[in-house]
């Protein structure tokens, strides 16, 4: 059975981009594949985090996974820092496989550090893609379902795996990224040229999974639209295209059908309907989250960590042996 691995950082409320670009895809893969989903807390600390808030967010992301349909009976769910092999493999890959030349090409680091001061960016932020490669390679992952912004990082994992295998013999499976067609890049509601992101400067950029119906309606009403008034799905209308994609992914309606439904109607009608579709998804989701207790979640995460540890320990032992660290 093919192995699937992916993760989300507990660095803020999840937003529609996280769900439509990644987690929605994970849910549908669970019955067919051997699936592991991680809460990548060590990635979150590459930028400053408030300790108490971080603890809370780790549990919140776990709750969101479950309430979105990740089933602990089918998938392994765990917290990255509970499995030490991730940091261990990261260090080994840093030394024997990753090169400065690879790392300097990483666009996410350039973007993230450009916003702040490069001089003050943590070394961890620079090394983040190698830790992500370790996450993926430890579990013999075949497929990594992510949004488009992570493809370059999965490519790096492929490069590191190939380089290691060439030097030390066949050790790692070469993973492949997997994107969804319409969800791979959900754009900001306030600017269709930038991806929806929790680090955006305006809260009108994103809709979080915990936004109340009022807030969702307000954000969608304020979302930028293109010139004209017809509801058409085209590259020339990127703002509307983004909204139609969101509508389509939540309702299951094809983009053509949505166009047909709104012939003769304007942006106002469409936006009201879009808000309804999103709210109809979010309200029951939020109710499921509220019913979950921290204690139950911790039990699930402990069980997940035990299982992940077993697999990761085997791999790291093999890696250490191959590079001469086992005497
Ligand atoms: P992050 O919030 O950076 O941990 O991202 C978690 C997952 O959500 C990754 O697979 C990202 O590629 C995906 N993702 C984040 N933002 C978006 C977006 N705007 N559109 C599509 N996918 C996204
Ligand atoms: N870097 C990813 C993001 O920000 C999160 C992540 C960490 C990840 N490790 C991973 C995703 C391994 C897939 C596989 O979205």
Coordinates of C-alpha atoms in Angstrom, one line a residue, residues 19 48 69 76 94 98 158 173 252 256 259 326:
X19 CA -8.2 22.8 4.2
X48 CA 9.0 33.1 17.6
X69 CA -12.4 13.9 9.0
X76 CA -1.5 7.8 12.3
X94 CA 22.3 18.7 6.9
X98 CA 22.1 19.1 1.9
X158 CA 13.7 14.1 -3.5
X173 CA 12.0 6.1 -1.1
X252 CA -19.0 19.7 -5.0
X256 CA -19.2 25.2 -15.3
X259 CA -21.4 29.7 -14.0
X326 CA 26.9 2.4 14.7

